[in-house]
Amino acid sequence: MMFKLIFSAFMLFQWEYCFGGFISTPKTLDLSNRGITREDFFTKIQFSNDMREVTELILRGNELDRFIDCSTSLKSLETLDLSYNKLETFFFLCSEEETLLSLNVSHNNIYYIDDKALSYKIIQLKTLDVSFNDIYVVNDTMLQHMKNLEFLSLASNPIQEMDQYVFQNLTKLTHLNLRNTSSLYFSSSMFEPLINLEYLDLSWNPIEEIPYLPFNIRVLYICGTNIAHLSSFVMPNLRVFYADHSPNLTSVLLNDFENLTSLEHLSFRDSERLSRVYLRSDPTGMLSAKLLPNLKTLSLQNCALETLEENLLPIVQKTAAVDLQNNPWRCDCNMKWINTFKLTTDLINSFRCTSPPNHYNRLLNNITDAELVCKDPFENSASYISGNTGRILYSTLLTCLALVAFGLSAVAIVYYSRGCLGQWISKMRHQRTDTVSYSNFVESHNDMVQILPNGDNREAYEA
C-alpha cells in the first residue's frame, strides 16, 4: 500500500516537472478597498509584487485618478478591475501582448474616451464596463478597435450625443446595456451591425419609439420609457420582454406579439395608465389559441385595469403565472365570466374590487352573479370601448357643448345690445321731435320778452 502511494506521488511530480511549462495557473492579485493612490501603485506596490505573472488584477474601491499601462509590467493580464476609483482617464498604449480580455472602469469620473484609451493594443477585449461615469459623448472612433467585444455597458452616463456608427465594428457583441443614458432618440441604423446581439436594455431613457432592432434578440428591456404605443415586432427568438413603469402606455393589443413565438416572460407592471390589455375579435378562438404559445409569465401588477375581457381566457389559461394584483377592478356584469372558470388561488386573490362602492375591497370570487350587475347601460357598453376612444368621444362631446354655450351667449349679448341701442336711438329721435321752436318775440317795456305766435295770428294779436 505504501509503495502505491509513493509511486503515485512520484508520477505526479514527474508530470508537473515535464509538463509544468505548458500549464498556466491563473494568479489573482486583489488590492481592493485599500485607499491606494496612483503614486502608491506605480512607484511602490507593483515593484513589491511580481506583476508579470498576474492574470487578474483587482484595484476596486481605491483612489486612483489615472491608469497608464506604460508604467506597468502586466504581460499576462487578462482581467483588470478599476471600478469605484476616481479615474478621469486611462490609456493602453504600450502593451506588448494582446492578452487583456475584461476591463471594468465603472463608477469613476471619466467624461470622454477616445481610441487612445481603447486602442488596438487591447483588441482582444471581450468585456467592457464603463457604466456610471460622466461620459457626455460617444463618437464613432471610441470603439473602432473593439472588434472582439461581446459585452458592453454604457449605462448611467449623461450621454448627450451618440454617433449612429458607434457600433459599426461590433459584430460579435451579444450583450448591450444602454440603460439610463439620457438618450431622446436612437437612430434606426445604430443597431443594424449588431447581428449577434441577444441582450439589449434601453430602459429609463426618454425615448418615444422603439428603433429598428436586430433579428436575434432574446432579452429586451424598455422599462421607464415614454413609449405610448407598441407596434408589431418581428423577433422570433425573443424570450423576455419587459416594459415596466411605462407612464404613457394606456393599452396593449396582444395581437402585436403574434410573431414572438418564443416569448416566455412578458411584463408591464407598474404602468399607472395602462387600462386595457385586449385581443382582436376572434369568434372561432383559433387565433387566440395560437398566440404566444410559449408564454410562462404575464405581469400586469399595479396598473389601471378595471375589467378583463373574456377573449383573454386562452392566454390566461395557458400561462403558468399571471400576476394581476393591485388593479382597480370594477366588479360588475362584465366580470361574471371569471367566476365560471377554475382559477389558481393566487389569481383569485388578484381580483379584489375597487368599485362599485357596495363591493369595495371584496374578492370577486365571493360575489354572486346576481350581485354583479351593470346599472348604467352606457357604462355597460362602454366597458368594451377602448379607453382612448372613450376619452376622445368624451372630450369631443365637452367641446361641442362648450361651443354651443358660447354661441348662445354671443347671440344673447348681441340681441340685448341691439335692443338697448335701439331704445337709446328712439329716445334721442323722440326728444328732437318734441322740441318747440320759437322764432318770433317782442320786447316789452318792462324788459319781459313776449313770445308771439307764427303766421296770421300775429296780426290779430297786434290789433
Coordinates of C-alpha atoms in Angstrom, one line a residue:
M1 CA 0.0 0.0 0.0
M2 CA 2.8 2.4 0.9
F3 CA 4.6 1.5 -2.3
K4 CA 1.5 2.6 -4.3
L5 CA 1.3 5.9 -2.6
I6 CA 5.0 6.6 -3.2
F7 CA 4.6 5.6 -6.8
S8 CA 1.6 7.9 -7.3
A9 CA 3.4 10.8 -5.7
F10 CA 6.4 10.2 -7.9
M11 CA 4.3 10.1 -11.1
L12 CA 2.6 13.3 -10.2
F13 CA 5.9 15.0 -9.6
Q14 CA 7.2 13.8 -12.9
W15 CA 4.0 15.1 -14.7
E16 CA 4.3 18.6 -13.2
Y17 CA 8.1 18.6 -13.9
C18 CA 7.7 17.6 -17.6
F19 CA 4.5 19.5 -18.5
G20 CA 4.5 22.3 -15.9
G21 CA 5.8 24.7 -18.6
F22 CA 2.6 24.2 -20.6
I23 CA 0.2 24.5 -17.7
S24 CA -0.7 28.1 -16.7
T25 CA -2.3 28.6 -13.3
P26 CA -4.3 31.9 -13.0
K27 CA -2.8 34.3 -10.5
T28 CA -5.1 36.9 -8.8
L29 CA -3.9 39.9 -7.1
D30 CA -6.7 41.6 -5.0
L31 CA -5.8 45.1 -3.8
S32 CA -9.4 46.3 -3.4
N33 CA -10.5 48.9 -0.9
R34 CA -7.1 49.9 0.4
G35 CA -7.0 53.6 -0.3
I36 CA -4.3 53.2 -3.0
T37 CA -3.4 56.2 -5.0
R38 CA -1.7 56.4 -8.4
E39 CA 1.7 57.0 -6.8
D40 CA 1.3 54.2 -4.4
F41 CA 0.6 51.6 -7.1
F42 CA 3.0 52.7 -9.8
T43 CA 6.0 53.5 -7.6
K44 CA 5.7 51.0 -4.7
I45 CA 3.2 48.2 -5.0
Q46 CA 3.9 46.9 -8.4
F47 CA 7.6 46.6 -7.6
S48 CA 6.9 44.6 -4.4
N49 CA 4.9 42.1 -6.4
D50 CA 5.7 40.0 -9.4
M51 CA 3.2 41.6 -11.8
R52 CA 4.4 39.7 -14.8
E53 CA 2.5 36.6 -13.8
V54 CA -0.7 38.2 -12.6
T55 CA -3.7 37.4 -14.8
E56 CA -6.4 39.1 -12.7
L57 CA -5.7 42.4 -11.0
I58 CA -8.4 43.9 -8.8
L59 CA -7.9 47.6 -7.8
R60 CA -11.6 48.2 -6.9
G61 CA -12.5 50.9 -4.5
N62 CA -9.3 52.9 -4.3
E63 CA -8.1 56.4 -5.0
L64 CA -6.6 56.1 -8.5
D65 CA -7.3 59.0 -10.8
R66 CA -5.3 57.7 -13.8
F67 CA -4.1 54.4 -15.2
I68 CA -1.4 54.1 -17.9
D69 CA -0.2 50.7 -18.9
C70 CA 3.2 52.1 -20.0
S71 CA 4.1 52.3 -16.3
T72 CA 3.3 48.7 -15.6
S73 CA 4.6 45.3 -16.5
L74 CA 1.4 43.3 -16.9
K75 CA 2.3 40.9 -19.7
S76 CA -0.1 38.1 -18.6
L77 CA -3.0 40.3 -17.5
E78 CA -6.5 39.1 -18.6
T79 CA -8.8 40.8 -16.2
L80 CA -8.5 44.4 -14.8
D81 CA -10.9 45.8 -12.3
L82 CA -10.6 49.6 -11.8
S83 CA -14.2 50.3 -10.7
Y84 CA -15.1 52.6 -7.8
N85 CA -12.0 54.8 -8.1
K86 CA -11.6 58.4 -9.2
L87 CA -10.4 57.8 -12.7
E88 CA -10.6 60.6 -15.2
T89 CA -8.6 58.9 -17.9
F90 CA -7.0 55.6 -18.8
F91 CA -4.7 54.5 -21.6
F92 CA -3.5 51.3 -23.2
L93 CA -0.6 52.4 -25.4
C94 CA 2.4 50.2 -24.5
S95 CA 1.1 46.7 -24.1
E96 CA 3.4 44.3 -25.8
E97 CA 0.9 41.4 -25.9
E98 CA -2.8 41.5 -26.6
T99 CA -3.9 39.5 -23.5
L100 CA -6.5 41.7 -21.8
L101 CA -10.0 40.2 -22.1
S102 CA -12.0 42.0 -19.4
L103 CA -11.9 45.7 -18.3
N104 CA -14.1 47.3 -15.7
V105 CA -13.8 51.1 -15.2
S106 CA -17.4 51.6 -13.9
H107 CA -18.2 54.1 -11.2
N108 CA -15.5 56.6 -11.9
N109 CA -15.2 60.2 -13.2
I110 CA -14.5 59.5 -16.8
Y111 CA -16.0 62.1 -19.2
Y112 CA -14.5 61.1 -22.5
I113 CA -13.0 58.0 -24.1
D114 CA -11.0 58.1 -27.3
D115 CA -9.2 55.5 -29.4
K116 CA -6.0 56.0 -27.3
A117 CA -7.8 54.6 -24.3
L118 CA -9.4 51.7 -26.1
S119 CA -6.5 51.2 -28.6
Y120 CA -5.6 48.3 -30.9
K121 CA -3.3 47.2 -28.1
I122 CA -6.2 45.6 -26.4
I123 CA -8.0 44.4 -29.5
Q124 CA -8.8 41.0 -27.9
L125 CA -11.0 42.7 -25.2
K126 CA -14.3 40.8 -24.8
T127 CA -15.9 42.6 -21.8
L128 CA -16.0 46.3 -21.2
D129 CA -17.9 48.1 -18.5
V130 CA -17.8 51.9 -18.5
S131 CA -21.2 52.4 -16.7
F132 CA -21.8 55.1 -14.0
N133 CA -19.3 57.7 -15.3
D134 CA -19.7 61.2 -16.7
I135 CA -19.4 60.4 -20.4
Y136 CA -21.2 63.0 -22.4
V137 CA -20.4 62.0 -26.0
V138 CA -19.7 58.7 -27.7
N139 CA -18.2 59.2 -31.2
D140 CA -17.6 56.6 -33.9
T141 CA -13.9 56.2 -33.1
M142 CA -14.4 55.2 -29.4
L143 CA -15.0 51.5 -30.1
Q144 CA -13.5 51.2 -33.5
H145 CA -10.8 48.7 -32.4
M146 CA -13.1 46.6 -30.2
K147 CA -13.9 44.0 -32.9
N148 CA -14.0 41.1 -30.5
L149 CA -16.2 42.7 -27.8
E150 CA -19.0 40.6 -26.6
F151 CA -20.2 42.5 -23.5
L152 CA -20.6 46.3 -23.4
S153 CA -22.2 48.5 -20.7
L154 CA -22.6 52.3 -21.2
A155 CA -25.4 52.5 -18.6
S156 CA -26.0 55.6 -16.4
N157 CA -23.9 58.1 -18.3
P158 CA -25.3 61.5 -19.2
I159 CA -24.7 60.9 -22.9
Q160 CA -25.8 63.9 -24.9
E161 CA -24.6 62.7 -28.3
M162 CA -24.1 59.2 -29.6
D163 CA -22.9 58.7 -33.1
Q164 CA -25.0 56.4 -35.2
Y165 CA -22.0 54.4 -36.4
V166 CA -20.5 53.8 -32.9
F167 CA -21.3 50.1 -33.1
Q168 CA -20.2 49.6 -36.7
N169 CA -17.4 47.1 -35.9
L170 CA -19.1 45.3 -33.0
T171 CA -20.4 42.3 -35.0
K172 CA -19.6 39.9 -32.2
L173 CA -21.4 41.8 -29.5
T174 CA -24.1 39.8 -27.7
H175 CA -24.9 42.0 -24.6
L176 CA -25.5 45.7 -24.7
N177 CA -26.6 47.9 -21.8
L178 CA -27.7 51.4 -22.6
R179 CA -29.9 51.9 -19.6
N180 CA -30.4 55.5 -18.3
T181 CA -28.1 57.2 -20.8
S182 CA -30.5 60.2 -21.2
S183 CA -31.0 59.4 -24.9
L184 CA -34.0 61.0 -26.5
Y185 CA -33.6 59.0 -29.7
F186 CA -31.8 56.1 -31.1
S187 CA -31.0 56.0 -34.8
S188 CA -32.7 53.2 -36.8
S189 CA -29.4 52.3 -38.3
M190 CA -27.5 52.3 -35.0
F191 CA -28.2 48.6 -34.1
E192 CA -28.0 47.1 -37.6
P193 CA -24.4 46.0 -37.4
L194 CA -25.1 44.0 -34.2
I195 CA -26.1 40.8 -35.9
N196 CA -25.3 38.6 -32.9
L197 CA -26.9 40.8 -30.2
E198 CA -29.0 38.8 -27.8
Y199 CA -29.5 41.1 -24.8
L200 CA -30.5 44.8 -25.0
D201 CA -31.5 47.2 -22.3
L202 CA -32.9 50.6 -23.3
S203 CA -34.7 51.3 -20.1
W204 CA -35.1 54.7 -18.4
N205 CA -34.4 56.7 -21.5
P206 CA -37.0 59.3 -22.6
I207 CA -37.4 57.7 -26.0
E208 CA -40.9 57.7 -27.5
E209 CA -40.5 54.9 -30.0
I210 CA -38.6 51.6 -30.3
P211 CA -35.9 51.8 -33.0
Y212 CA -35.2 49.0 -35.5
L213 CA -33.7 46.1 -33.6
P214 CA -31.7 43.1 -34.7
F215 CA -33.5 39.9 -35.5
N216 CA -31.8 37.6 -33.0
I217 CA -32.5 39.5 -29.7
R218 CA -33.6 37.2 -26.9
V219 CA -33.9 39.7 -24.0
L220 CA -35.4 43.2 -24.4
Y221 CA -35.9 45.8 -21.6
I222 CA -37.7 49.1 -22.3
C223 CA -38.8 50.0 -18.8
G224 CA -39.4 53.6 -17.8
T225 CA -39.5 55.0 -21.3
N226 CA -42.0 57.4 -22.9
I227 CA -43.3 54.9 -25.4
A228 CA -47.1 55.2 -25.8
H229 CA -47.7 52.6 -28.4
L230 CA -46.3 49.2 -29.1
S231 CA -46.3 48.2 -32.8
S232 CA -45.7 44.7 -34.2
F233 CA -42.4 43.1 -33.5
V234 CA -40.5 40.6 -35.7
M235 CA -38.1 38.9 -33.3
P236 CA -38.8 35.1 -33.3
N237 CA -36.1 34.4 -30.8
L238 CA -37.3 36.9 -28.1
R239 CA -37.8 35.2 -24.8
V240 CA -38.0 38.1 -22.3
F241 CA -39.8 41.4 -22.9
Y242 CA -40.2 43.9 -20.0
A243 CA -41.9 47.3 -20.4
D244 CA -42.5 48.1 -16.7
H245 CA -43.0 51.6 -15.4
S246 CA -44.3 52.9 -18.8
P247 CA -46.1 56.2 -17.9
N248 CA -47.6 56.8 -21.3
L249 CA -48.8 53.3 -22.1
T250 CA -52.6 53.1 -22.0
S251 CA -53.4 50.0 -23.9
V252 CA -51.7 46.8 -25.2
L253 CA -53.0 44.8 -28.1
L254 CA -51.6 41.3 -27.6
N255 CA -52.0 40.6 -31.3
D256 CA -49.0 42.8 -31.9
F257 CA -46.9 40.0 -30.4
E258 CA -48.1 37.3 -32.8
N259 CA -44.6 36.9 -34.3
L260 CA -43.0 36.5 -30.9
T261 CA -43.4 32.7 -30.9
S262 CA -40.6 32.1 -28.4
L263 CA -41.7 34.7 -25.8
E264 CA -41.7 33.3 -22.3
H265 CA -41.8 36.3 -20.0
L266 CA -44.0 39.4 -20.6
S267 CA -44.3 42.3 -18.1
F268 CA -46.0 45.7 -17.9
R269 CA -46.1 46.1 -14.2
D270 CA -46.3 49.5 -12.5
S271 CA -47.6 51.2 -15.7
E272 CA -50.0 53.5 -14.0
R273 CA -52.1 54.5 -17.1
L274 CA -52.4 51.0 -18.6
S275 CA -56.1 50.5 -18.5
R276 CA -56.7 47.9 -21.2
V277 CA -55.0 44.6 -22.4
Y278 CA -57.0 43.0 -25.1
L279 CA -57.2 40.9 -28.3
R280 CA -58.9 41.5 -31.6
S281 CA -62.3 39.9 -32.0
D282 CA -61.8 36.2 -32.7
P283 CA -65.2 34.3 -32.8
T284 CA -63.6 31.0 -33.5
G285 CA -60.8 31.3 -30.9
M286 CA -58.3 29.8 -33.2
L287 CA -56.0 32.8 -33.4
S288 CA -56.1 33.3 -29.7
A289 CA -55.1 29.7 -29.1
K290 CA -52.0 30.1 -31.3
L291 CA -50.9 33.4 -29.9
L292 CA -47.9 33.4 -27.5
P293 CA -47.6 29.6 -27.4
N294 CA -44.6 29.5 -25.0
L295 CA -45.7 32.3 -22.6
K296 CA -44.9 31.3 -19.0
T297 CA -45.3 34.5 -17.0
L298 CA -47.5 37.6 -17.6
S299 CA -47.2 40.5 -15.1
L300 CA -49.8 43.3 -15.0
Q301 CA -49.4 44.2 -11.4
N302 CA -50.1 47.8 -10.2
C303 CA -51.7 49.0 -13.5
A304 CA -55.0 50.7 -14.1
L305 CA -57.1 47.7 -15.3
E306 CA -60.8 47.9 -14.3
T307 CA -62.1 45.0 -16.3
L308 CA -60.7 41.9 -18.0
E309 CA -62.2 40.9 -21.4
E310 CA -63.4 37.4 -21.8
N311 CA -61.4 36.7 -25.0
L312 CA -58.2 36.8 -22.9
L313 CA -59.2 33.5 -21.4
P314 CA -57.0 31.4 -23.7
I315 CA -53.9 33.5 -22.7
V316 CA -54.7 33.3 -19.0
Q317 CA -55.3 29.5 -19.1
K318 CA -52.1 28.6 -20.9
T319 CA -49.8 30.9 -18.9
A320 CA -48.4 29.3 -15.8
A321 CA -48.1 32.5 -13.7
V322 CA -50.3 35.6 -14.3
D323 CA -50.0 38.5 -11.9
L324 CA -53.0 40.9 -11.8
Q325 CA -52.7 42.2 -8.3
N326 CA -53.4 45.8 -7.2
N327 CA -55.6 46.9 -10.1
P328 CA -58.8 49.0 -9.6
W329 CA -61.2 46.2 -10.6
R330 CA -64.8 47.2 -11.3
C331 CA -66.8 44.2 -10.3
D332 CA -69.9 44.3 -12.5
C333 CA -71.6 42.1 -15.0
N334 CA -68.6 42.2 -17.4
M335 CA -66.6 40.2 -14.8
K336 CA -69.0 37.3 -14.4
W337 CA -67.1 35.1 -16.8
I338 CA -64.1 34.9 -14.5
N339 CA -66.1 33.1 -11.7
T340 CA -67.2 30.4 -14.2
F341 CA -63.6 29.1 -14.6
K342 CA -61.4 27.4 -12.1
L343 CA -58.5 29.7 -11.3
T344 CA -55.5 29.3 -9.1
T345 CA -55.6 30.7 -5.6
D346 CA -53.1 33.5 -6.5
L347 CA -55.2 34.5 -9.4
I348 CA -58.4 34.5 -7.4
N349 CA -56.8 36.8 -4.8
S350 CA -55.8 39.2 -7.6
F351 CA -59.4 40.2 -8.3
R352 CA -60.1 42.5 -5.3
C353 CA -62.8 45.0 -6.1
T354 CA -62.4 48.8 -6.1
S355 CA -65.9 49.7 -7.5
P356 CA -68.8 49.9 -7.3
P357 CA -68.9 51.1 -3.7
N358 CA -71.0 48.2 -2.4
H359 CA -68.3 45.7 -3.5
Y360 CA -65.3 47.7 -2.3
N361 CA -62.4 45.5 -1.1
R362 CA -64.3 42.3 -1.7
L363 CA -62.9 39.4 -3.6
L364 CA -64.7 38.8 -7.0
N365 CA -64.8 35.1 -6.2
N366 CA -67.0 35.8 -3.1
I367 CA -69.6 37.8 -5.1
T368 CA -72.6 36.0 -6.6
D369 CA -73.6 36.5 -10.3
A370 CA -76.9 38.2 -9.1
E371 CA -74.8 40.9 -7.4
L372 CA -72.6 41.5 -10.4
V373 CA -74.8 44.0 -12.3
C374 CA -74.3 46.9 -14.7
K375 CA -76.7 49.6 -13.6
D376 CA -75.8 52.1 -16.3
P377 CA -76.4 50.8 -19.9
F378 CA -73.9 53.3 -21.3
E379 CA -71.3 52.2 -18.8
N380 CA -72.0 48.6 -19.7
S381 CA -71.4 49.1 -23.3
A382 CA -68.5 51.5 -22.8
S383 CA -66.5 48.8 -21.0
Y384 CA -65.9 47.2 -24.4
I385 CA -64.7 50.5 -25.9
S386 CA -61.1 51.3 -25.9
G387 CA -60.0 53.7 -23.1
N388 CA -58.5 56.0 -25.7
T389 CA -61.6 56.0 -27.8
G390 CA -63.9 56.7 -24.8
R391 CA -61.7 59.6 -23.8
I392 CA -61.7 61.1 -27.3
L393 CA -65.6 60.9 -27.5
Y394 CA -65.9 62.4 -24.1
S395 CA -63.6 65.3 -25.0
T396 CA -65.4 65.8 -28.3
L397 CA -68.8 66.0 -26.5
L398 CA -67.5 68.5 -24.0
T399 CA -66.0 70.6 -26.8
C400 CA -69.3 70.7 -28.7
L401 CA -71.3 71.6 -25.6
A402 CA -68.8 74.4 -24.9
L403 CA -69.2 75.7 -28.4
V404 CA -73.0 75.7 -28.2
A405 CA -72.9 77.5 -24.9
F406 CA -70.5 80.1 -26.3
G407 CA -72.7 80.6 -29.4
L408 CA -75.9 81.1 -27.3
S409 CA -74.1 83.5 -25.0
A410 CA -72.9 85.5 -28.0
V411 CA -76.4 85.6 -29.5
A412 CA -77.9 86.8 -26.2
I413 CA -75.3 89.5 -25.9
V414 CA -75.9 90.8 -29.4
Y415 CA -79.6 90.7 -29.0
Y416 CA -79.5 92.5 -25.7
S417 CA -77.0 95.1 -27.0
R418 CA -79.1 95.7 -30.1
G419 CA -82.3 96.2 -28.0
C420 CA -80.7 98.7 -25.7
L421 CA -79.1 100.5 -28.6
G422 CA -82.4 100.7 -30.4
Q423 CA -84.1 102.1 -27.4
W424 CA -81.5 104.8 -27.0
I425 CA -81.7 105.9 -30.6
S426 CA -85.6 106.0 -30.5
K427 CA -85.3 108.1 -27.3
M428 CA -83.0 110.6 -29.0
R429 CA -85.2 110.9 -32.0
H430 CA -88.2 111.5 -29.8
Q431 CA -86.5 114.3 -27.9
R432 CA -85.6 116.0 -31.2
T433 CA -89.2 115.8 -32.5
D434 CA -90.8 117.2 -29.3
T435 CA -88.7 120.3 -29.2
V436 CA -90.6 123.7 -29.8
S437 CA -89.0 126.3 -32.0
Y438 CA -89.9 129.9 -31.1
S439 CA -88.8 132.3 -33.9
N440 CA -90.9 135.4 -33.1
F441 CA -90.8 137.5 -30.0
V442 CA -91.4 141.2 -28.9
E443 CA -89.5 143.1 -26.2
S444 CA -91.8 144.8 -23.7
H445 CA -91.1 148.0 -21.8
N446 CA -90.7 146.1 -18.6
D447 CA -87.8 144.1 -20.0
M448 CA -90.0 141.0 -20.3
V449 CA -89.9 139.0 -23.5
Q450 CA -93.3 138.3 -25.1
I451 CA -93.4 135.3 -27.3
L452 CA -95.6 135.8 -30.4
P453 CA -97.3 133.1 -32.4
N454 CA -96.4 132.5 -36.0
G455 CA -98.4 133.3 -39.1
D456 CA -101.7 135.1 -39.4
N457 CA -102.4 135.1 -35.7
R458 CA -99.7 137.6 -35.2
E459 CA -101.6 140.3 -37.0
A460 CA -104.7 139.7 -34.9
Y461 CA -102.7 139.8 -31.8
E462 CA -101.1 143.1 -32.7
A463 CA -104.5 144.6 -33.5

